[in-house]
JSON list of C-alpha atoms in Angstrom, two decimals:
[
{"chain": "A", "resi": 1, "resn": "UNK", "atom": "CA", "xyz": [0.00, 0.00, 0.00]},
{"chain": "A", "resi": 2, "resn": "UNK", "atom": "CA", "xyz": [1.10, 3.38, -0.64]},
{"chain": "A", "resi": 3, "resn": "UNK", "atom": "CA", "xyz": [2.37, 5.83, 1.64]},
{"chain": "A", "resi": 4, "resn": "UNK", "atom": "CA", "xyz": [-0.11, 9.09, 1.64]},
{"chain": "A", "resi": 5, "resn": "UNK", "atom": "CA", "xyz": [1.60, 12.20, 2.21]},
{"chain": "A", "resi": 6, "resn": "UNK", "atom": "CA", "xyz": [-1.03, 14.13, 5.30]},
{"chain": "A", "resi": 7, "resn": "UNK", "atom": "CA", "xyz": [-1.51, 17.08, 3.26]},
{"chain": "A", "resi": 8, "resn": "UNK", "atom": "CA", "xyz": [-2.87, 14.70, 0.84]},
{"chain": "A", "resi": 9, "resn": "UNK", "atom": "CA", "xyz": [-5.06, 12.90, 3.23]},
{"chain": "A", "resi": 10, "resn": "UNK", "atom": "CA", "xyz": [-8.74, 14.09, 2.80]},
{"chain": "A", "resi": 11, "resn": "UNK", "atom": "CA", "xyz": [-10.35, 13.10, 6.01]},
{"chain": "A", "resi": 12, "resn": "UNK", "atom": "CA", "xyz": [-14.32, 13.59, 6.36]},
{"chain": "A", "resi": 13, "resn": "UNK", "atom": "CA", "xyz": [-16.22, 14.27, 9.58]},
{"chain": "A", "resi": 14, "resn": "UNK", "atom": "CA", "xyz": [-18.02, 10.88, 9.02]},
{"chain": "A", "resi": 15, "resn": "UNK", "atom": "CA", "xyz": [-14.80, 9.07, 9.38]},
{"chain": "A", "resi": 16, "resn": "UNK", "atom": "CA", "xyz": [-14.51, 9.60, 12.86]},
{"chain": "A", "resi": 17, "resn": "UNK", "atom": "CA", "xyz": [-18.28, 10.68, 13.84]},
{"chain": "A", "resi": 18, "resn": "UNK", "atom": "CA", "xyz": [-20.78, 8.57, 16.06]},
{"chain": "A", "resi": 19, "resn": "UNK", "atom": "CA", "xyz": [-23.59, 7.15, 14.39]},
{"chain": "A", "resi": 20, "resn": "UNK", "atom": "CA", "xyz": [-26.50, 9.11, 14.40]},
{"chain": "A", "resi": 21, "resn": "UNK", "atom": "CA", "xyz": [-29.31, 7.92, 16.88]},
{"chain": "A", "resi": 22, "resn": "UNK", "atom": "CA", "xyz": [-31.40, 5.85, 16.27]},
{"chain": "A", "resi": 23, "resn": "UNK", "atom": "CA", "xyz": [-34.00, 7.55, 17.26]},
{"chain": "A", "resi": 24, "resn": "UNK", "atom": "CA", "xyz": [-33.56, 10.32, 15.65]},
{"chain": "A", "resi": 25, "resn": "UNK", "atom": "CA", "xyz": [-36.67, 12.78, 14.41]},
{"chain": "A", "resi": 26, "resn": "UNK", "atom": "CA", "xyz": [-38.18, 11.85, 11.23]},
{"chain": "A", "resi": 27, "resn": "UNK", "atom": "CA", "xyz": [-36.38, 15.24, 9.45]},
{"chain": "A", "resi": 28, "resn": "UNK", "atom": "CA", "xyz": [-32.77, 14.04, 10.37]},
{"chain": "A", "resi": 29, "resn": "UNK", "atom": "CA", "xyz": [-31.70, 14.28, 6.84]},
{"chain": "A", "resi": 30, "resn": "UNK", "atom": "CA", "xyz": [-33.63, 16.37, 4.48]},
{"chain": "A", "resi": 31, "resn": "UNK", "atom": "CA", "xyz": [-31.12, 17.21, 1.62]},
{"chain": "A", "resi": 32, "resn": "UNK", "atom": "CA", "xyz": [-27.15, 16.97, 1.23]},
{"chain": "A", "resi": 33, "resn": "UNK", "atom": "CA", "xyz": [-24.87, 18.36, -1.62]},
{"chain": "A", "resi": 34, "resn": "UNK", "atom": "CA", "xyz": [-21.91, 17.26, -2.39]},
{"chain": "A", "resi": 35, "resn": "UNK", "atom": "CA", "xyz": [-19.77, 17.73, -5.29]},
{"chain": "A", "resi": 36, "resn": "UNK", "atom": "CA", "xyz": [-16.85, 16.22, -7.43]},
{"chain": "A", "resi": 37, "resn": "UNK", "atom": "CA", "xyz": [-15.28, 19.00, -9.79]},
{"chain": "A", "resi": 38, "resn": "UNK", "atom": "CA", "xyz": [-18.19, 20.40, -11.83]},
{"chain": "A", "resi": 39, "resn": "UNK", "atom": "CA", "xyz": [-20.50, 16.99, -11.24]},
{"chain": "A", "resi": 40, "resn": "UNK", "atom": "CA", "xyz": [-22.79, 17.70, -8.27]},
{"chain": "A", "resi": 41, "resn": "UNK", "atom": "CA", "xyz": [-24.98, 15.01, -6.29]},
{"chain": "A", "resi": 42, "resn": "UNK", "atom": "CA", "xyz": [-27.97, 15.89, -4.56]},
{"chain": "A", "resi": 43, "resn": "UNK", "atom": "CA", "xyz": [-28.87, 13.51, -1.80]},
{"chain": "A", "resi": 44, "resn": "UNK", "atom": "CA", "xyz": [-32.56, 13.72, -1.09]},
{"chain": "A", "resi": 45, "resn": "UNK", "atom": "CA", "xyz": [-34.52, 11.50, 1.23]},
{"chain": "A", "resi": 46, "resn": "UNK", "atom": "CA", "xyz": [-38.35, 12.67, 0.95]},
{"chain": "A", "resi": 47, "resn": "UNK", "atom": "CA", "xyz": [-40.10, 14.71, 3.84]},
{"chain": "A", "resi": 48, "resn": "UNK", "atom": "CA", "xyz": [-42.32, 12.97, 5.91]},
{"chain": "A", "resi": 49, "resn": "UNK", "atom": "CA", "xyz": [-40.21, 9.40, 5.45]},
{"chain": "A", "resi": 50, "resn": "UNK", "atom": "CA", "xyz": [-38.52, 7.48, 8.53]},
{"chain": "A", "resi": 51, "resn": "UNK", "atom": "CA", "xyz": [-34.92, 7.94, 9.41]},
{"chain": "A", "resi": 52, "resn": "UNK", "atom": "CA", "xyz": [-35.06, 3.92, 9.53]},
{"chain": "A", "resi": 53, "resn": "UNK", "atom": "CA", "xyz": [-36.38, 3.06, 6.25]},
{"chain": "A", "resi": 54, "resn": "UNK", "atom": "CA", "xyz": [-38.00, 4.28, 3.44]},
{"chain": "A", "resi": 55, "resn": "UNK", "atom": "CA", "xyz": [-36.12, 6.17, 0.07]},
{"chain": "A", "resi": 56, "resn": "UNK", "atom": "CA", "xyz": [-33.82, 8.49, -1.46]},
{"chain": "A", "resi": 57, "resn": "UNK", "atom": "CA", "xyz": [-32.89, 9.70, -4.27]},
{"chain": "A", "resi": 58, "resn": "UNK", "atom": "CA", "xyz": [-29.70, 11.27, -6.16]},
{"chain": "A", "resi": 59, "resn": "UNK", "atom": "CA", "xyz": [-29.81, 14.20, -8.35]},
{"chain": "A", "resi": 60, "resn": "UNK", "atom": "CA", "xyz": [-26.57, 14.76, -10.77]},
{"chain": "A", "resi": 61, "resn": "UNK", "atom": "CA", "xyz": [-26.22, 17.49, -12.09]},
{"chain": "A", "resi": 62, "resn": "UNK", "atom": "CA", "xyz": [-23.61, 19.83, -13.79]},
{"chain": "A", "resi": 63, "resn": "UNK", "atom": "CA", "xyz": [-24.12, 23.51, -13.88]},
{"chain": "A", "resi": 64, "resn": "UNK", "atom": "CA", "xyz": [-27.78, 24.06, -14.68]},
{"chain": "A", "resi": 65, "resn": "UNK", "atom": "CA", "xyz": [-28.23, 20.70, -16.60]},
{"chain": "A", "resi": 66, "resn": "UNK", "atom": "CA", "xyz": [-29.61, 17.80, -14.82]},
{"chain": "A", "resi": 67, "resn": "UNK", "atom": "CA", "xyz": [-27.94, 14.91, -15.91]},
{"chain": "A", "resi": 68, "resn": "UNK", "atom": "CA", "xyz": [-29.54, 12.29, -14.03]},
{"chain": "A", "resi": 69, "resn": "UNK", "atom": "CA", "xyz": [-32.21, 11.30, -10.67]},
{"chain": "A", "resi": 70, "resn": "UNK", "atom": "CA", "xyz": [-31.56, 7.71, -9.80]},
{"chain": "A", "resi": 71, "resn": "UNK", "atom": "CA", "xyz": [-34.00, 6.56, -6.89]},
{"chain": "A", "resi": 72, "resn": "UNK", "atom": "CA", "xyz": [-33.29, 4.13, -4.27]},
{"chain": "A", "resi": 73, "resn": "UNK", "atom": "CA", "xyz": [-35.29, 1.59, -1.79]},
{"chain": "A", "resi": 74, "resn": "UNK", "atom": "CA", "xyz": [-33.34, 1.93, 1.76]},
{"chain": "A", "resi": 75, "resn": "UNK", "atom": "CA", "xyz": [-33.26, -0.01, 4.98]},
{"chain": "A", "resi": 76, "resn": "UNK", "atom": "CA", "xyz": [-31.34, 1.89, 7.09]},
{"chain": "A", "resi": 77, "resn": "UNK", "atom": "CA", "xyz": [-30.22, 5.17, 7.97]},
{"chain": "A", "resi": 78, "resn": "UNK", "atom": "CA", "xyz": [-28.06, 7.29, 5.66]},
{"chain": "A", "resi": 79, "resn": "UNK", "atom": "CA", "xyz": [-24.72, 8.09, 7.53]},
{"chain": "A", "resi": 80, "resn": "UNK", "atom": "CA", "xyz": [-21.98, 8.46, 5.15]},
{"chain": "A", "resi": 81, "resn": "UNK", "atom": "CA", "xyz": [-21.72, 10.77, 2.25]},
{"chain": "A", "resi": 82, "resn": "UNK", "atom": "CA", "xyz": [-18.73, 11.37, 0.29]},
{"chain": "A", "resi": 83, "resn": "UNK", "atom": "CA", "xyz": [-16.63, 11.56, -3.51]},
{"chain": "A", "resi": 84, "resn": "UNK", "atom": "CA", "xyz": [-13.54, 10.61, -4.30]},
{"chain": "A", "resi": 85, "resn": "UNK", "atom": "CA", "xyz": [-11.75, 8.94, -7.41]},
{"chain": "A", "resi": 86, "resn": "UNK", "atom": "CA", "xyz": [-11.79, 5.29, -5.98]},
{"chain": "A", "resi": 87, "resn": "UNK", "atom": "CA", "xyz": [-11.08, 3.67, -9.24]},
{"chain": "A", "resi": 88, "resn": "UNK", "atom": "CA", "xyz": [-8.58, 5.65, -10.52]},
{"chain": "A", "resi": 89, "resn": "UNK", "atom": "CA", "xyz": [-10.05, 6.86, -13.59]},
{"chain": "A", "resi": 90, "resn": "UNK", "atom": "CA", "xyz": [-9.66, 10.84, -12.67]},
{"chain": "A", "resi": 91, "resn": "UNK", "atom": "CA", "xyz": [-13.77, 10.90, -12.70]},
{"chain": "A", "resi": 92, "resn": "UNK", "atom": "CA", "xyz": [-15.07, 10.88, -9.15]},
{"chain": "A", "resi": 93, "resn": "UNK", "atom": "CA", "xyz": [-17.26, 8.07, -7.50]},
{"chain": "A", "resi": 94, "resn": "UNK", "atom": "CA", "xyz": [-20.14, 9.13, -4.92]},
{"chain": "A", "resi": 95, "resn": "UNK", "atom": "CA", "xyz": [-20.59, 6.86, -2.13]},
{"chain": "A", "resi": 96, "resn": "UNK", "atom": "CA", "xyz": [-23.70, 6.66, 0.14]},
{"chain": "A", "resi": 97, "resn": "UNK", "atom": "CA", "xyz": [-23.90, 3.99, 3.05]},
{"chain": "A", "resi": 98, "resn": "UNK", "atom": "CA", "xyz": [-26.86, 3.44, 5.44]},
{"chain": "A", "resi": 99, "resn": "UNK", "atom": "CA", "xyz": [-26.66, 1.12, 8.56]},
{"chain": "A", "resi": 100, "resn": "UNK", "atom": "CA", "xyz": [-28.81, -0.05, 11.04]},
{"chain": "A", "resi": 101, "resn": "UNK", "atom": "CA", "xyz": [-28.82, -0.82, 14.63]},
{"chain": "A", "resi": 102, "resn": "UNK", "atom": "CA", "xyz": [-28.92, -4.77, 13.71]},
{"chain": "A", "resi": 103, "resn": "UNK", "atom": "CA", "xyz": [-25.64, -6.36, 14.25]},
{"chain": "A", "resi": 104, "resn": "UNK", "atom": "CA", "xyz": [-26.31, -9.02, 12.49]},
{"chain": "A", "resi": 105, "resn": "UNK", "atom": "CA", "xyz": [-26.45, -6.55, 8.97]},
{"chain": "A", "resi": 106, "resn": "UNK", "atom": "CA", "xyz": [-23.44, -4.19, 7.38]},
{"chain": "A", "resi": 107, "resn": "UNK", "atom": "CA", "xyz": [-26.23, -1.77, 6.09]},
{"chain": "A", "resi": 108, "resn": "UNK", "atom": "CA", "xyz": [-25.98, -1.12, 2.18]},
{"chain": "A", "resi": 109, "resn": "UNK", "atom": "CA", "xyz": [-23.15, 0.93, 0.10]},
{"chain": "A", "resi": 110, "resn": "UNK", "atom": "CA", "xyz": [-24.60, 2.83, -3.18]},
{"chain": "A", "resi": 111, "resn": "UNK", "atom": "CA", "xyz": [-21.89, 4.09, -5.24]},
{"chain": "A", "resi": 112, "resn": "UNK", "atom": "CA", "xyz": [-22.27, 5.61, -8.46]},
{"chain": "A", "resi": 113, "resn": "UNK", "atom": "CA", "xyz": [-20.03, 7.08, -10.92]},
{"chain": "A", "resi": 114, "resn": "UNK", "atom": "CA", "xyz": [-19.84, 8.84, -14.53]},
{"chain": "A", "resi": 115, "resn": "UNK", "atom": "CA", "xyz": [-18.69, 7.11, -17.55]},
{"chain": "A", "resi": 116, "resn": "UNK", "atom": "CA", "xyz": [-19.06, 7.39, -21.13]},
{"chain": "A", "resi": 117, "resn": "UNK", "atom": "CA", "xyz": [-23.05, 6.46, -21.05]},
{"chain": "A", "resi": 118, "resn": "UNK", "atom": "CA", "xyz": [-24.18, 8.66, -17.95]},
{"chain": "A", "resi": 119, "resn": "UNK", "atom": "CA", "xyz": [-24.30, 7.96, -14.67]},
{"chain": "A", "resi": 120, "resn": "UNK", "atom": "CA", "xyz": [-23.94, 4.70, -13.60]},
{"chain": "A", "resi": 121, "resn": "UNK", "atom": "CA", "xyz": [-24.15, 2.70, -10.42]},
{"chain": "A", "resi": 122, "resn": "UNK", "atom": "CA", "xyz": [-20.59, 1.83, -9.34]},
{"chain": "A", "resi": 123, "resn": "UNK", "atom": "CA", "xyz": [-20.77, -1.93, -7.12]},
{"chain": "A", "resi": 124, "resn": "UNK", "atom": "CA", "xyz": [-18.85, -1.92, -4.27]},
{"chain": "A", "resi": 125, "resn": "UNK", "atom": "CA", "xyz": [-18.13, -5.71, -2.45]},
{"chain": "A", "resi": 126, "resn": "UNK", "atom": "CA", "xyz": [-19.38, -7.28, 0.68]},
{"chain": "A", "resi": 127, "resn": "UNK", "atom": "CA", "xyz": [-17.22, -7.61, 3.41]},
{"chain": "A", "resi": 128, "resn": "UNK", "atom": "CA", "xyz": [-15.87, -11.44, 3.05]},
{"chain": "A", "resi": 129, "resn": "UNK", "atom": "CA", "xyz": [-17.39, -13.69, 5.80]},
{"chain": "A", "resi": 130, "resn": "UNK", "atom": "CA", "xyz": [-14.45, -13.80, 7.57]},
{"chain": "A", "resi": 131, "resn": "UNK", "atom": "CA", "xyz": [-13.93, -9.98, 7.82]},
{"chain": "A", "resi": 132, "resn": "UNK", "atom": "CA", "xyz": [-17.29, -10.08, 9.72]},
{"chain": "A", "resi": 133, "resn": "UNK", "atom": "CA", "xyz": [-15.83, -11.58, 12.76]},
{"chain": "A", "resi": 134, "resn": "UNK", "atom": "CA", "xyz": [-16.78, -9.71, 15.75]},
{"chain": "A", "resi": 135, "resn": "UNK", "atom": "CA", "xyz": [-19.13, -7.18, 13.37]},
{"chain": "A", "resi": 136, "resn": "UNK", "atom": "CA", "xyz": [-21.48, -5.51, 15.46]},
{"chain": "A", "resi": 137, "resn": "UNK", "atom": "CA", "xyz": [-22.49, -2.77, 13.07]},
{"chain": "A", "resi": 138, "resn": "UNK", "atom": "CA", "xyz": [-21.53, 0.74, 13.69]},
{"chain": "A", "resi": 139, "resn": "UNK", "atom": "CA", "xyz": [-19.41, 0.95, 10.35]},
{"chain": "A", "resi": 140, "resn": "UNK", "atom": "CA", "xyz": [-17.56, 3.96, 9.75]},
{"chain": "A", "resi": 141, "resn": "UNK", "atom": "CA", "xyz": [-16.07, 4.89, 6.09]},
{"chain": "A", "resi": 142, "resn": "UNK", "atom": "CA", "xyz": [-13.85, 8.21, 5.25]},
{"chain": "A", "resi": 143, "resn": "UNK", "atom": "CA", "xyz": [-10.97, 8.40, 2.84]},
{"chain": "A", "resi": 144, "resn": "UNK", "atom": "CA", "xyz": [-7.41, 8.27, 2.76]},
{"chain": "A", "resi": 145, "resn": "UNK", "atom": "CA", "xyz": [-5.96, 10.41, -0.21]},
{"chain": "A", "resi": 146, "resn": "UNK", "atom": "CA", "xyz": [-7.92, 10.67, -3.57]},
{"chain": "A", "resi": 147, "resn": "UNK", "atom": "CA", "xyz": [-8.20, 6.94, -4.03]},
{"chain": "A", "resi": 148, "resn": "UNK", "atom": "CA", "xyz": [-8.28, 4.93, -0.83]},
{"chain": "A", "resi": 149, "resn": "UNK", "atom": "CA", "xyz": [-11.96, 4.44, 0.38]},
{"chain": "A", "resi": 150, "resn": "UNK", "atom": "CA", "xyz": [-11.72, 2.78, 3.60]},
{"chain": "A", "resi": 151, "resn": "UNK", "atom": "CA", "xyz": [-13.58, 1.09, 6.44]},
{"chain": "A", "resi": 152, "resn": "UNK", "atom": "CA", "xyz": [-13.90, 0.60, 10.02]},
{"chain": "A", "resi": 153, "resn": "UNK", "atom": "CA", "xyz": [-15.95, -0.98, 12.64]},
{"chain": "A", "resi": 154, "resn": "UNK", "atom": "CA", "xyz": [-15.79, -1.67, 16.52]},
{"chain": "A", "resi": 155, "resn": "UNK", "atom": "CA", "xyz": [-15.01, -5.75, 17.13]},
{"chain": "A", "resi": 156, "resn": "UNK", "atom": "CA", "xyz": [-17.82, -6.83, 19.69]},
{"chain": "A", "resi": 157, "resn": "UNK", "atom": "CA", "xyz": [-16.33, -7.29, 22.66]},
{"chain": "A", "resi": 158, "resn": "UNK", "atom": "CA", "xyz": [-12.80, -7.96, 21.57]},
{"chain": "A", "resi": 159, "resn": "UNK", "atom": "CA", "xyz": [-12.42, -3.70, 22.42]},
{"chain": "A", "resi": 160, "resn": "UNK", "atom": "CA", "xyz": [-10.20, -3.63, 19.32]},
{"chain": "A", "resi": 161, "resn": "UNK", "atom": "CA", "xyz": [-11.29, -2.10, 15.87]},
{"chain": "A", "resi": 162, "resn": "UNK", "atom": "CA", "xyz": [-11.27, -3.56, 12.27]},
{"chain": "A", "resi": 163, "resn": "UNK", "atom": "CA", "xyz": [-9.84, -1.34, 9.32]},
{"chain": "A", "resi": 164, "resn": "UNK", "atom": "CA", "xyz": [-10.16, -2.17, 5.59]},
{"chain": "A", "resi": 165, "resn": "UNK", "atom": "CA", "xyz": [-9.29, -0.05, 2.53]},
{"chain": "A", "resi": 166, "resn": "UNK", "atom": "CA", "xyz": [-11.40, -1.19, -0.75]},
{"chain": "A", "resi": 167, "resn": "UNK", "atom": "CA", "xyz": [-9.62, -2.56, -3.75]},
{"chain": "A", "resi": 168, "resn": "UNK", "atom": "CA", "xyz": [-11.31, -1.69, -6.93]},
{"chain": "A", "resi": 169, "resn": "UNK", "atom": "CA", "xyz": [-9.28, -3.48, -9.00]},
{"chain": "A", "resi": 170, "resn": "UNK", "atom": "CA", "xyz": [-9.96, -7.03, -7.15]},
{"chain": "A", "resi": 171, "resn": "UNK", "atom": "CA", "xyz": [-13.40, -5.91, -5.88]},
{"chain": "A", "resi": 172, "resn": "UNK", "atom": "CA", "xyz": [-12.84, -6.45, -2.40]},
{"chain": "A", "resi": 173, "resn": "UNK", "atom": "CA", "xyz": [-11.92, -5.66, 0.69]},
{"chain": "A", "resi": 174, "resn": "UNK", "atom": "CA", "xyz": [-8.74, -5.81, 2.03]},
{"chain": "A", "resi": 175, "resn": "UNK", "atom": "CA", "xyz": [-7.27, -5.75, 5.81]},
{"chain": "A", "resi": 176, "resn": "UNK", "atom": "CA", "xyz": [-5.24, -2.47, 6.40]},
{"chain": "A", "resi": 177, "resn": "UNK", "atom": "CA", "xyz": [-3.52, -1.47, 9.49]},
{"chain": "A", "resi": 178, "resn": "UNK", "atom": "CA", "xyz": [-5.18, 1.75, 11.22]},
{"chain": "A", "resi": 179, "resn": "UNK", "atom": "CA", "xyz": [-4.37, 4.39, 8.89]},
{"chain": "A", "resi": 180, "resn": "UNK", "atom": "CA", "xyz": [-1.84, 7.16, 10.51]},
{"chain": "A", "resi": 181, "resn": "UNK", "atom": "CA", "xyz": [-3.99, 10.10, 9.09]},
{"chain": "A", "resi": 182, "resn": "UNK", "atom": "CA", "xyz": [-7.40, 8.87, 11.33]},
{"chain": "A", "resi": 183, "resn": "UNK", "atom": "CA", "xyz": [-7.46, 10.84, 14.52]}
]
């Protein structure tokens, strides 16, 4: 793995932030923006809908020209937000993950990304059954650097935490030591 200089590292709030409550009001989200060079997303989960379950949906755009709303079913909350260039390609991917209170369940990861055809959704790998040892939700994402997108989650009872940075290439991911730029 590479070495990421710290002014390099791009480290977002979510990386290191609690999970929102679960019981949270019914408005906890409402509408986030976030952007990639001149490609903007537009996170929307519809008024009135549960924290827990329900919808959302993703509006690209670029300047004034909607380029695409892509709608999603969701069990979960929506926690994590964020962009960077995962694959490589000097195009940014949008990540969204929900989770739930249910141990037993890693919550969902949309990505999506922009290729020659549109937007398209970008599939991001499972955790392997053996990286679930010990899961007990409460996964955390951030990233490292413009192309590391990378995971963590408290180990049950073990007190410890487990750290993974995804592999694009080899859809997967893959067992990192706790990055130095996390705080």
């Amino acid at each position: 793995m590479r070495r990421l200089a710290p002014a390099a590292a791009l480290i977002l709030a979510a990386c290191t932030a609690e999970a929102p409550p679960a019981t949270a009001d019914a408005a906890c989200f409402g509408t986030r923006v976030l952007p990639y060079r001149d490609l903007v997303a537009e996170v929307i989960i519809p008024s009135g809908e549960s924290c827990g379950s329900g919808s959302f949906q993703v509006v690209f755009t670029r300047g004034a020209d909607t380029l695409e709303t892509l709608s999603e079913t969701r069990n979960g909350i929506v926690g994590f937000i964020g962009t960077a260039d995962v694959d490589g390609d000097g195009r940014g991917e949008f990540i969204i993950a929900t989770h739930t209170d249910d141990s037993s369940r890693t919550g969902t990861l949309y990505g999506y990304t922009e290729g020659a055809a549109g937007i398209a959704r970008f599939p991001i790998a499972e955790l392997a059954a053996d990286q679930r040892e010990g899961y007990v939700g409460q996964d955390r994402f951030g990233f490292g650097g413009a192309d590391q997108f990378v995971r963590a989650y408290p180990r049950g009872s073990a007190g410890d935490t487990a750290w993974f940075a995804y592999s694009h290439g080899e859809t997967r991911w893959t067992p990192i030591e706790r990055p130095t730029w996390v705080r």
